[in-house]
Amino acid sequence: MSYISEIFGSMVFNDEVMKERLPKETYKALKKTMLNGESLDINVANVVANAMKDWAVEKGATHFTHWFQPMTGITAEKHDSFISASADGKVTMEFSGKELIKGEPDASSFPSGGLRSTFEARGYTAWDPTSNAFIKDAVLCIPTAFCSYGGEVLDKKTPLLRSMEALNIQALRILRLFGATETKRVITTMGPEQEYFLIDSELFNKRMDLKYTGRTLFGAKPPKGQELEDHYFGAIKPRVAEFMKDLNEELWKLGISAKTEHNEVAPSQHELAPIFTNTNIACDHNQLTMELMKKVASRHGLSCLLHEKPFAGINGSGKHNNWSISTNDGINLLEPGNSPRENARFLLFLCAVIKAVDEYQDLLKVSVSTAGNDHRLGGNEAPPAIVSMFLGDELTAVLESIEGDSTYDKKYNREMTVGVDAIPVFPKDTTDRNRTSPFAFTGNKFEFRMVGSRQSIAGPNMVLNTIVAEELSQFADILEKADDFNKVLNNLLKDTIKNHKSIIFNGNNYTDEWVKEAEKRGLLNLKSTPESLPYFTAEKNVRLFEKFNILSRIEIYSRTEIVLDEYCKEISIEALTYIDMVKKEIIPAVASYIKELSDTACSKRLFIAYAECETESKLVDKLSLLMRSLYNKTELLENKLIGVKNFESSVEIADYSRSHIFETMQELRAVIDELETNTSKKYWPFPTYGELLFSV
Ligand code: ADP
Ligand code: MG
């Protein structure tokens, strides 16, 4: 056996282990639960728990935990020991089915957006048997969903699982109409490409901003940035290669298949792409990947930055959310097929996605709105805040031909009648490359590129699954009643294309022309989190989530609170960090430099009569002016922070944080960057952009 296949999944209670360790009947029952999403019988759970424990103890585990994803966006775990005392005073290792299925963490310390008062802060976690248990740091981790006893959802995973179920049900309705009687289940598949920066830890530790906020709050532009684009797919440096090798092994042990790793456009930026899998598993895996990236980096004297915009003026980091829909027998429903029937099916699913993205642009934007991602969207090499869709010229031509009953290919005089004709095979490289689009069709999947690098992918995918489920349900309602299926289908597609084609844009999304054009088309341009979040509670969206029982009205409101609250906290921490760095480090440093310059000027005058000290004097003047401005702006920022007290609602506070605190920070930053440019290297107390970006 090769080394990789030996370690791959070695820390996962996966299918192979289950087959080997579970009695046949138990294995079958568990598999049924996993594949059909049925609930688990307690007797089965007891047997599974025991086998799981034995396996984990053999692998050196001493504790177990229900591993879950609260609204903080990172994972949480509370460790319990397997050890229990027996009557004769000895200890035994125990783990029951009850403990496997359900856990009771103290829910009070997790954000609930006002859903629970703390005296009734009881919540429970429930195993998601579709995601395998694994061992991390000698702890058996059981992937779970997290709810309150009142039944409110407190985590990111439960709505994601529900949205997958909603899409399953609606997609099956459609597939039945196409004669698929065998298909049992439809799942969404996901391959999140993760971008990140690696910098030297020693330099990282010299910057309070990186430590507290994850990004540089200031930093003058380096003489060399990413202009040359010589980093992209360039040779990977030895230290980074070592890190990647180590990271891969850690990921493989957990059954996470890191497939490609390469440099990104910005210096020090890299990307990891896993092989796609079920969306909920991909979500668990991505959380683990981010955690391990940080941990493994520190072993190599590196710091892994997952922030969406660690450096102004340099590419930000995103998570390219590659999403598709697939049947349990492995048919990709977003892949053009070979026969007219398969093509009609493909076009129907495609139109469902087009309609969904158009009608729920707001929700898609809401799902990627965070303080960090606000810096990125619309910045260098990132999609703007406008949601649009790239389909490529060929596919767009096909849609236009369907809409207009005309030939889609003038050269070959080809026509396209749904249900009768097959879509031609597109040359792949012409369809799958438009890096500027926020939502691009890439041949057999969609790549939603607005997702932020630090974010959990649960939210964006919950939205995607739900909005597509809604459109499929509308389509199924119409088609199930149709007498002449092909005719009704043709008309349905035609209408959908006509009404929703304004969301399709195949050009360059980075240009100002597109921003103007999008406005003309009536597309939303929600630039910031405070602008976006109120759309979450729009009546049409509440109705949507309630219809599929994914989130209740109260849960949607509470989630809005949580996101806005998080936004305000992040801005406030950044403001406080600015103030601290200015007072404790920047002012003293520049003052010392000014003193040295003045001393030099004085001594020149003293010892050499009529000496020229124009340079020193000019610099002292300039720095003194900047220092005054720095001081004033810092004082202004302090006052703005106090000003928060005048507002009550989270929407108001978020708006204020954006328009006052954030804006003042931007002004302050400009002054600091100017100071950095004019201060001697000897005195400037922080590693510069050049040093940070070209250190590894
Ligand atoms: P690139 O975009 O760099 O050309 P690929 O298109 O091969 O690379 O894949 C990018 C990511 O998309 C990978 O993580 C891959 O696993 C994922 N992916 C490929 N096919 C699907 C699919 N059907 N569903 C979800 N993700 C997919
Ligand atoms: Mg890609």
XYZ file of C-alpha atoms and ligand atoms in Angstrom:
724
model
C 0.000 0.000 0.000
C 1.284 3.436 -0.790
C 1.984 5.833 2.009
C -0.949 8.063 1.051
C -3.513 5.294 0.895
C -2.191 4.050 4.218
C -2.765 7.321 6.035
C -5.780 8.541 4.054
C -8.787 8.561 6.362
C -6.809 6.755 9.069
C -8.379 9.011 11.699
C -11.912 8.697 10.341
C -14.619 6.270 11.378
C -15.450 5.764 7.728
C -17.256 3.238 5.637
C -14.361 0.823 5.592
C -14.030 0.843 9.383
C -17.774 0.541 9.827
C -17.937 -2.456 7.530
C -15.125 -4.076 9.398
C -16.288 -3.370 12.935
C -20.067 -3.321 12.872
C -22.341 -6.359 12.750
C -23.883 -6.642 9.291
C -27.360 -5.641 10.440
C -26.116 -2.595 12.323
C -24.025 -1.539 9.372
C -27.009 -1.807 7.057
C -29.248 0.152 9.409
C -26.658 2.896 9.805
C -26.050 3.107 6.078
C -29.771 3.462 5.480
C -29.833 6.352 7.901
C -26.902 7.975 6.169
C -28.192 7.596 2.641
C -31.851 8.329 3.197
C -31.524 10.798 6.033
C -33.680 8.680 8.359
C -33.403 8.900 12.115
C -31.266 6.447 14.003
C -32.679 3.731 16.236
C -31.231 3.765 19.778
C -30.318 0.074 19.672
C -28.353 0.646 16.510
C -26.773 3.726 18.065
C -25.597 1.713 21.087
C -23.771 -0.780 18.925
C -22.280 1.964 16.747
C -21.178 3.960 19.802
C -19.406 1.006 21.309
C -17.573 0.158 18.114
C -16.676 3.786 17.625
C -15.272 4.027 21.131
C -13.171 0.848 20.792
C -11.786 2.103 17.519
C -11.038 5.555 18.964
C -9.384 4.194 22.112
C -7.148 1.968 19.987
C -6.115 5.104 18.114
C -5.180 6.785 21.392
C -8.333 8.829 22.017
C -9.332 9.435 25.626
C -12.178 11.891 25.144
C -15.105 12.469 22.874
C -16.879 15.622 21.840
C -19.897 16.710 19.922
C -18.267 18.896 17.334
C -20.587 21.637 16.118
C -20.753 24.914 14.251
C -22.360 27.684 16.274
C -23.139 31.082 14.806
C -19.615 32.325 15.551
C -18.642 30.687 12.267
C -15.935 28.593 13.876
C -16.351 25.163 15.367
C -16.970 24.398 18.998
C -16.286 21.362 21.072
C -16.721 20.367 24.707
C -14.669 17.355 25.669
C -16.017 14.534 27.801
C -13.939 11.651 28.980
C -14.811 8.081 28.011
C -13.848 7.076 31.530
C -16.543 6.051 33.928
C -16.073 4.442 37.336
C -17.407 0.946 37.819
C -18.777 -0.495 41.079
C -15.520 -2.229 42.019
C -13.631 1.044 41.957
C -12.011 0.446 38.591
C -12.444 2.608 35.555
C -13.955 1.489 32.305
C -14.186 3.232 28.984
C -17.815 3.875 28.163
C -19.659 5.520 25.344
C -23.363 4.947 24.893
C -25.668 5.334 21.957
C -27.426 8.101 23.823
C -24.171 10.003 24.175
C -23.466 9.467 20.508
C -26.826 10.753 19.337
C -27.287 13.640 21.710
C -25.084 15.975 23.721
C -25.803 18.906 25.990
C -23.255 21.673 25.791
C -23.864 24.820 27.801
C -25.486 26.916 25.125
C -25.352 30.223 26.983
C -21.981 31.310 25.706
C -22.838 31.000 22.032
C -24.524 33.808 20.129
C -28.239 33.291 19.713
C -29.268 36.786 18.631
C -31.579 37.115 21.609
C -33.325 33.799 21.023
C -32.805 32.529 24.549
C -32.471 34.257 27.824
C -29.473 32.835 29.621
C -31.407 31.201 32.461
C -32.850 28.781 29.993
C -29.701 28.445 28.028
C -30.110 24.792 27.407
C -29.294 23.461 24.032
C -28.520 20.079 22.659
C -26.406 18.725 19.866
C -27.519 15.898 17.622
C -25.281 13.676 15.524
C -25.347 14.229 11.777
C -24.721 10.624 10.762
C -24.100 11.674 7.166
C -20.770 13.144 8.267
C -18.212 10.693 9.639
C -16.777 10.879 13.152
C -13.033 11.492 13.335
C -10.178 11.797 15.807
C -8.428 15.104 16.317
C -5.863 15.675 19.099
C -6.810 12.422 20.853
C -10.460 13.420 20.890
C -13.202 11.519 19.087
C -15.185 14.239 17.305
C -18.795 13.608 16.383
C -20.132 16.073 13.797
C -23.405 17.419 15.133
C -26.170 19.941 14.695
C -26.990 22.330 17.549
C -30.504 23.317 18.689
C -32.142 24.827 21.720
C -34.683 22.884 23.740
C -37.320 25.250 22.453
C -36.459 23.851 19.038
C -34.777 26.985 17.683
C -31.790 26.369 15.505
C -28.560 27.698 16.999
C -26.008 26.630 14.450
C -25.040 26.792 10.810
C -25.336 23.127 10.055
C -29.012 22.465 10.781
C -30.336 24.913 8.175
C -27.778 23.600 5.703
C -28.999 20.032 6.186
C -32.603 21.175 5.898
C -31.868 23.059 2.690
C -30.255 19.972 1.202
C -33.381 18.036 2.081
C -35.620 20.699 0.501
C -33.631 20.582 -2.699
C -33.682 16.791 -2.660
C -37.467 16.698 -2.491
C -38.042 19.272 -5.224
C -35.363 17.927 -7.546
C -36.822 14.422 -7.248
C -40.206 15.770 -8.350
C -38.559 17.088 -11.499
C -36.567 13.930 -12.134
C -39.686 11.795 -11.865
C -41.164 13.877 -14.688
C -38.163 12.935 -16.780
C -38.808 9.286 -16.049
C -36.144 8.729 -13.435
C -37.952 6.231 -11.260
C -34.826 4.663 -9.806
C -33.172 7.764 -8.424
C -33.478 7.773 -4.634
C -31.840 10.945 -3.600
C -30.488 14.199 -4.960
C -27.606 15.865 -3.176
C -25.667 19.036 -3.703
C -21.947 18.685 -4.181
C -19.344 21.171 -3.093
C -15.660 21.810 -3.613
C -14.561 24.960 -1.788
C -11.232 26.327 -2.998
C -9.570 28.020 -0.055
C -7.295 31.035 -0.483
C -4.879 32.141 2.235
C -1.681 34.049 2.931
C 1.407 32.713 4.665
C 3.779 35.115 6.358
C 6.673 34.753 8.740
C 5.501 34.399 12.360
C 8.215 36.624 13.728
C 6.985 39.481 11.564
C 3.375 38.650 12.355
C 4.101 38.949 16.062
C 5.465 42.436 15.599
C 2.094 43.689 14.405
C -0.668 44.110 16.918
C -3.145 44.689 14.073
C -2.495 41.270 12.568
C -2.760 39.659 15.976
C -5.992 41.340 17.005
C -7.808 41.913 13.742
C -6.287 39.440 11.289
C -5.427 42.183 8.827
C -2.950 45.034 8.504
C -4.670 48.267 9.497
C -2.035 50.292 7.678
C 1.032 49.827 5.530
C 2.440 51.936 2.729
C 2.403 50.409 -0.732
C 5.618 48.437 -1.351
C 7.779 49.319 -4.368
C 6.930 45.895 -5.730
C 3.461 44.461 -5.273
C 1.717 41.998 -7.530
C 2.255 44.041 -10.711
C 4.485 41.480 -12.287
C 2.095 38.635 -11.493
C 5.184 36.483 -11.209
C 3.854 34.686 -8.153
C 0.875 33.030 -9.820
C 1.623 29.386 -10.487
C 5.261 30.287 -9.871
C 7.624 27.892 -8.146
C 6.561 27.153 -4.579
C 9.220 28.181 -2.063
C 10.811 25.368 -0.028
C 9.379 26.522 3.288
C 5.886 26.773 1.841
C 6.297 23.408 0.152
C 7.189 21.875 3.531
C 4.097 23.441 5.044
C 1.892 22.117 2.237
C 3.302 18.622 2.559
C 2.692 18.606 6.287
C -0.797 20.090 5.875
C -1.731 17.547 3.216
C -0.799 14.694 5.500
C -2.848 16.081 8.361
C -5.809 16.570 6.032
C -5.462 13.136 4.478
C -5.573 11.519 7.904
C -8.968 13.146 8.347
C -10.109 11.909 4.970
C -9.917 15.362 3.406
C -8.538 15.215 -0.094
C -6.464 18.250 -0.822
C -5.999 18.015 -4.540
C -4.179 20.999 -5.875
C -2.161 23.633 -4.192
C -0.662 26.520 -5.983
C 0.415 30.070 -5.546
C -2.137 32.802 -6.096
C -1.749 36.140 -7.837
C -0.570 38.077 -4.795
C 2.836 37.468 -3.264
C 2.576 35.093 -0.275
C -0.926 34.051 -1.300
C -1.826 30.420 -1.942
C -4.815 28.249 -2.657
C -5.932 24.802 -1.627
C -8.598 22.900 -3.556
C -10.175 19.767 -2.135
C -11.925 17.117 -4.209
C -15.627 17.858 -4.068
C -18.047 15.920 -1.904
C -21.524 16.279 -0.298
C -22.084 19.869 0.718
C -22.471 19.202 4.447
C -19.336 17.084 4.536
C -17.456 19.663 2.482
C -18.550 22.233 5.034
C -17.179 20.155 7.936
C -14.001 19.522 5.997
C -13.511 23.165 5.175
C -13.809 24.128 8.847
C -11.184 21.515 9.681
C -8.984 22.676 6.819
C -8.947 26.249 8.109
C -8.188 25.076 11.634
C -5.355 22.852 10.465
C -3.891 25.514 8.190
C -3.334 27.737 11.205
C -1.992 24.939 13.355
C 0.374 23.494 10.782
C 1.626 26.955 9.807
C 2.737 27.676 13.344
C 4.799 24.462 13.348
C 6.739 25.922 10.442
C 7.290 29.345 11.956
C 4.584 30.711 9.694
C 1.315 32.519 10.299
C -1.638 31.659 8.122
C -3.871 34.635 7.368
C -7.427 33.705 6.514
C -8.756 37.269 6.542
C -10.546 38.404 3.368
C -8.285 41.418 2.957
C -5.059 41.207 4.969
C -3.321 43.835 2.805
C -4.897 46.866 1.163
C -4.076 47.189 -2.532
C -3.245 43.490 -2.818
C -5.642 40.691 -3.770
C -7.983 39.562 -1.079
C -8.781 35.963 -0.246
C -12.003 34.223 -1.082
C -13.456 30.821 -1.063
C -14.556 29.667 -4.485
C -17.713 27.810 -3.752
C -17.984 25.172 -6.515
C -21.515 23.887 -6.327
C -23.488 21.361 -8.284
C -26.471 19.044 -8.024
C -26.088 15.304 -8.342
C -28.193 12.159 -8.044
C -27.305 9.300 -5.722
C -26.268 7.363 -8.821
C -23.742 10.023 -9.670
C -25.484 11.935 -12.465
C -24.461 15.578 -12.436
C -27.661 17.495 -13.156
C -25.761 20.628 -14.150
C -23.833 18.882 -16.862
C -25.110 19.114 -20.445
C -26.058 15.611 -21.480
C -25.704 13.588 -24.656
C -29.331 13.018 -25.516
C -32.154 15.507 -26.138
C -33.842 14.292 -22.954
C -30.756 14.817 -20.815
C -30.328 18.227 -22.360
C -33.869 19.251 -21.631
C -33.296 18.216 -18.026
C -30.032 20.131 -17.894
C -31.659 23.259 -19.319
C -34.457 23.064 -16.798
C -32.053 22.854 -13.868
C -29.965 25.599 -15.415
C -33.023 27.839 -15.733
C -33.947 27.119 -12.132
C -30.536 28.396 -11.069
C -30.813 31.470 -13.329
C -34.213 32.375 -11.913
C -33.057 31.701 -8.359
C -29.966 33.883 -8.639
C -31.981 36.689 -10.225
C -34.840 36.646 -7.744
C -32.640 36.174 -4.707
C -29.601 38.305 -5.508
C -30.194 39.951 -2.165
C -30.001 36.703 -0.201
C -26.857 35.598 -1.979
C -25.245 38.901 -1.076
C -26.517 38.658 2.503
C -24.923 35.229 2.772
C -21.443 36.592 2.063
C -21.658 39.857 3.980
C -19.087 40.331 6.721
C -16.849 43.198 7.770
C -13.857 41.411 6.261
C -15.519 40.591 2.960
C -16.710 44.202 2.562
C -13.065 45.134 1.974
C -12.663 42.451 -0.625
C -15.746 42.632 -2.839
C -15.113 45.371 -5.322
C -11.420 45.476 -4.450
C -8.490 44.206 -6.510
C -9.128 41.014 -8.398
C -12.454 40.340 -6.733
C -16.003 40.365 -7.965
C -17.938 43.557 -7.292
C -20.814 43.607 -4.826
C -23.236 43.135 -7.743
C -24.526 39.600 -8.167
C -24.580 38.449 -11.791
C -24.067 35.244 -13.653
C -21.590 34.103 -16.280
C -22.739 31.395 -18.675
C -20.281 31.757 -21.510
C -21.083 32.741 -25.087
C -22.099 29.294 -26.360
C -24.588 28.537 -23.644
C -25.949 32.069 -23.780
C -26.466 31.623 -27.522
C -28.402 28.432 -26.878
C -30.632 30.212 -24.385
C -31.187 33.104 -26.775
C -32.219 30.684 -29.465
C -34.706 29.012 -27.144
C -36.104 32.378 -26.175
C -36.416 33.628 -29.739
C -37.238 30.364 -31.562
C -34.251 31.106 -33.750
C -31.021 29.514 -34.817
C -28.406 29.725 -32.086
C -25.540 29.017 -34.394
C -25.768 31.185 -37.497
C -22.649 29.705 -39.017
C -23.925 26.147 -38.987
C -27.556 27.193 -39.104
C -28.332 25.093 -36.048
C -31.529 25.377 -34.078
C -32.370 24.266 -30.654
C -35.705 22.789 -29.698
C -35.825 21.570 -26.167
C -36.649 17.919 -25.863
C -35.817 17.380 -29.516
C -32.276 18.622 -30.013
C -29.111 17.981 -28.112
C -26.853 20.779 -26.965
C -23.576 20.637 -28.823
C -20.433 19.795 -26.954
C -18.764 23.064 -26.011
C -15.048 23.382 -26.127
C -14.473 23.400 -22.381
C -11.877 26.136 -22.101
C -14.146 28.676 -23.736
C -16.917 28.092 -21.217
C -15.103 27.850 -17.956
C -12.982 30.955 -17.796
C -14.275 34.234 -16.614
C -12.480 34.995 -13.430
C -14.301 38.274 -12.940
C -17.797 36.886 -12.505
C -19.233 36.377 -9.033
C -21.290 33.390 -10.158
C -19.832 31.488 -13.057
C -20.933 28.377 -14.883
C -17.840 26.252 -15.313
C -19.024 23.420 -17.520
C -20.720 21.181 -14.970
C -21.040 23.305 -11.831
C -21.385 26.866 -10.651
C -18.593 28.701 -8.932
C -19.891 31.280 -6.447
C -16.847 33.450 -5.931
C -18.163 36.024 -3.505
C -17.759 33.819 -0.445
C -15.146 35.177 1.964
C -12.073 33.180 2.906
C -12.775 33.052 6.659
C -16.462 32.308 6.305
C -18.197 29.041 6.928
C -19.614 27.838 3.615
C -22.757 26.662 5.385
C -24.629 29.971 4.997
C -24.032 30.612 1.289
C -24.893 27.006 0.435
C -27.974 27.008 2.608
C -29.168 29.990 0.570
C -28.204 28.439 -2.763
C -29.952 25.156 -2.014
C -33.076 26.870 -0.743
C -33.524 29.317 -3.596
C -32.998 26.609 -6.203
C -35.407 24.314 -4.328
C -38.005 27.082 -4.551
C -37.635 27.470 -8.316
C -37.695 23.710 -8.861
C -40.868 23.494 -6.835
C -42.476 26.185 -8.994
C -41.378 24.389 -12.144
C -42.641 21.042 -10.844
C -46.017 22.593 -10.019
C -46.381 23.636 -13.645
C -44.931 20.563 -15.309
C -46.788 18.007 -13.219
C -50.027 19.398 -14.640
C -48.847 19.502 -18.231
C -50.634 17.510 -20.923
C -48.052 18.167 -23.587
C -44.859 17.971 -21.549
C -42.419 19.174 -24.206
C -44.571 22.109 -25.164
C -45.088 23.266 -21.592
C -41.425 22.752 -20.871
C -40.440 24.807 -23.918
C -42.686 27.655 -22.855
C -41.481 27.478 -19.278
C -37.859 27.765 -20.349
C -38.669 30.540 -22.791
C -40.472 32.589 -20.154
C -37.772 32.018 -17.586
C -35.034 33.123 -19.950
C -36.985 36.170 -21.057
C -37.799 37.292 -17.533
C -34.448 36.611 -15.920
C -31.761 37.078 -18.550
C -30.802 40.431 -17.057
C -28.836 38.528 -14.418
C -26.589 37.055 -17.129
C -23.435 38.974 -17.903
C -20.514 37.438 -19.745
C -18.270 40.509 -19.873
C -15.675 41.906 -17.514
C -17.259 42.460 -14.094
C -14.338 44.539 -12.865
C -15.105 47.537 -15.085
C -16.988 50.740 -14.263
C -19.121 50.201 -17.371
C -20.534 47.058 -15.838
C -21.484 48.897 -12.654
C -23.413 51.414 -14.777
C -24.928 48.732 -16.970
C -26.010 46.704 -13.937
C -27.744 49.750 -12.526
C -29.624 50.167 -15.801
C -30.676 46.529 -15.605
C -31.980 47.116 -12.115
C -29.568 44.732 -10.414
C -28.771 45.301 -6.774
C -25.448 46.772 -5.734
C -25.270 46.265 -1.990
C -21.842 47.524 -1.099
C -21.613 46.820 2.593
C -22.879 44.537 5.322
C -25.148 47.170 6.898
C -26.667 47.801 3.455
C -27.169 44.096 2.725
C -28.389 42.593 5.964
C -31.814 44.261 6.127
C -32.710 42.268 2.994
C -32.478 39.066 5.022
C -35.750 39.916 6.737
C -37.536 41.063 3.566
C -40.973 39.489 3.505
C -40.318 37.412 0.364
C -37.241 35.907 2.000
C -38.933 35.130 5.297
C -41.709 33.417 3.371
C -39.171 31.396 1.404
C -37.342 30.054 4.450
C -40.570 29.345 6.281
C -42.061 27.550 3.293
C -39.302 24.952 3.349
C -39.029 24.929 7.127
C -35.412 25.999 7.005
C -35.477 29.003 9.293
C -38.403 30.579 11.120
C -39.137 34.285 11.114
C -37.682 34.611 14.612
C -34.561 32.721 13.616
C -34.044 34.948 10.590
C -34.355 38.064 12.731
C -32.001 36.672 15.338
C -29.467 35.713 12.678
C -29.600 39.224 11.274
C -28.837 40.523 14.766
C -25.903 38.153 15.135
C -24.304 39.167 11.841
C -24.741 42.890 12.477
C -23.479 42.549 16.016
C -20.410 40.689 14.798
C -19.865 43.392 12.186
C -19.975 46.170 14.793
C -17.663 44.273 17.132
C -15.121 43.744 14.404
C -15.097 47.442 13.469
C -14.862 48.428 17.098
C -11.913 46.088 17.751
C -10.167 47.536 14.712
C -10.769 51.088 15.957
C -9.404 50.281 19.410
C -6.383 48.609 17.867
C -5.731 51.710 15.754
C -5.882 53.928 18.817
C -3.551 51.688 20.760
C -1.005 51.393 17.971
C -1.031 55.124 17.322
C -0.507 56.066 20.935
C 1.825 53.320 22.086
C 3.924 52.819 18.999
C 3.491 55.297 16.161
C 3.587 58.614 18.019
C 6.595 57.649 20.185
C 8.474 56.334 17.132
C 7.899 59.382 14.950
C 8.593 61.721 17.888
C 11.988 60.077 18.361
C 12.747 60.492 14.708
C 11.722 64.146 14.794
C 14.001 64.626 17.771
C 16.915 63.082 15.941
C 16.297 65.320 12.939
C 16.052 68.433 15.107
C 19.184 67.475 17.026
C 21.082 67.054 13.787
C 19.873 70.398 12.540
C 20.835 72.125 15.790
C 24.283 70.610 15.987
C 24.946 71.538 12.383
C 24.049 75.130 13.180
C 26.135 75.084 16.339
C 29.351 73.758 14.901
C 29.264 74.971 11.353
C 28.103 78.497 11.094
C 25.553 79.123 8.326
C 25.301 75.375 7.742
C 22.586 74.104 5.493
C 19.974 72.160 7.475
C 17.116 72.701 5.097
C 16.413 68.985 4.566
C 16.094 68.242 8.263
C 13.930 71.293 8.861
C 11.608 70.487 5.989
C 11.186 66.911 7.151
C 10.558 68.034 10.712
C 7.865 70.394 9.452
C 6.245 67.732 7.353
C 6.304 65.096 10.069
C 5.023 67.567 12.659
C 2.075 68.441 10.458
C 1.296 64.777 9.888
C 1.624 64.104 13.601
C -0.900 66.804 14.357
C -3.287 65.333 11.848
C -2.649 61.859 13.260
C -3.426 63.046 16.755
C -6.596 64.852 15.700
C -7.899 61.940 13.685
C -7.202 59.553 16.548
C -9.090 61.810 18.920
C -11.915 61.976 16.395
C -11.976 58.187 16.216
C -12.202 57.977 20.002
C -15.171 60.326 19.954
C -16.831 58.386 17.180
C -16.506 55.231 19.247
C -18.263 56.936 22.129
C -20.956 58.056 19.687
C -22.172 54.443 19.343
C -24.025 54.997 22.602
C -26.543 57.226 20.825
C -27.983 54.302 18.903
C -30.074 51.383 19.964
C -30.902 49.020 17.147
C -28.225 46.866 15.607
C -29.035 48.186 12.121
C -28.447 51.751 13.281
C -25.251 50.866 15.092
C -23.964 48.982 12.056
C -24.817 51.910 9.768
C -23.080 54.304 12.106
C -20.055 52.009 12.409
C -19.747 51.989 8.644
C -20.352 55.647 7.891
C -18.516 57.115 10.883
C -16.080 54.750 12.580
C -14.966 52.923 9.476
C -14.685 56.122 7.444
C -12.572 57.777 10.141
C -10.309 54.737 10.241
C -9.767 55.074 6.497
C -8.719 58.712 6.955
C -6.449 57.756 9.807
C -4.877 55.051 7.724
C -3.974 57.514 4.981
C -2.083 59.650 7.495
C -0.246 56.659 8.972
C 0.810 55.436 5.521
C 2.162 58.906 4.747
C 4.071 58.880 8.033
C 5.520 55.467 7.298
C 6.786 56.688 3.931
C 8.557 59.632 5.572
C 9.980 57.976 8.668
C 13.405 56.399 8.907
C 13.446 52.602 8.811
C 15.425 52.728 12.032
C 12.460 54.243 13.854
C 9.410 52.699 12.155
C 8.367 49.980 14.635
C 6.546 47.626 12.266
C 7.460 45.266 9.462
C 6.472 46.928 6.186
C 4.262 45.512 3.449
C 7.382 44.655 1.481
C 8.827 42.717 4.396
C 5.557 40.950 5.205
C 4.803 39.967 1.635
C 8.225 38.879 0.514
C 9.453 37.289 3.734
C 8.819 33.622 3.099
P -10.246 24.977 -11.533
O -11.458 25.765 -11.188
O -9.036 25.405 -10.773
O -10.044 24.832 -12.997
P -11.674 22.492 -11.214
O -12.703 23.120 -12.055
O -11.151 21.157 -11.618
O -10.445 23.472 -11.022
O -12.194 22.334 -9.746
C -12.260 23.337 -8.826
C -12.999 22.796 -7.635
O -14.315 22.436 -8.039
C -12.387 21.552 -7.007
O -12.443 21.679 -5.623
C -13.276 20.465 -7.506
O -13.314 19.362 -6.632
C -14.611 21.168 -7.542
N -15.601 20.480 -8.368
C -15.415 19.830 -9.534
N -16.567 19.249 -9.947
C -17.528 19.564 -9.023
C -18.907 19.259 -8.852
N -19.567 18.505 -9.714
N -19.538 19.738 -7.762
C -18.887 20.487 -6.872
N -17.596 20.809 -6.980
C -16.910 20.352 -8.023
Mg -11.813 27.346 -9.799
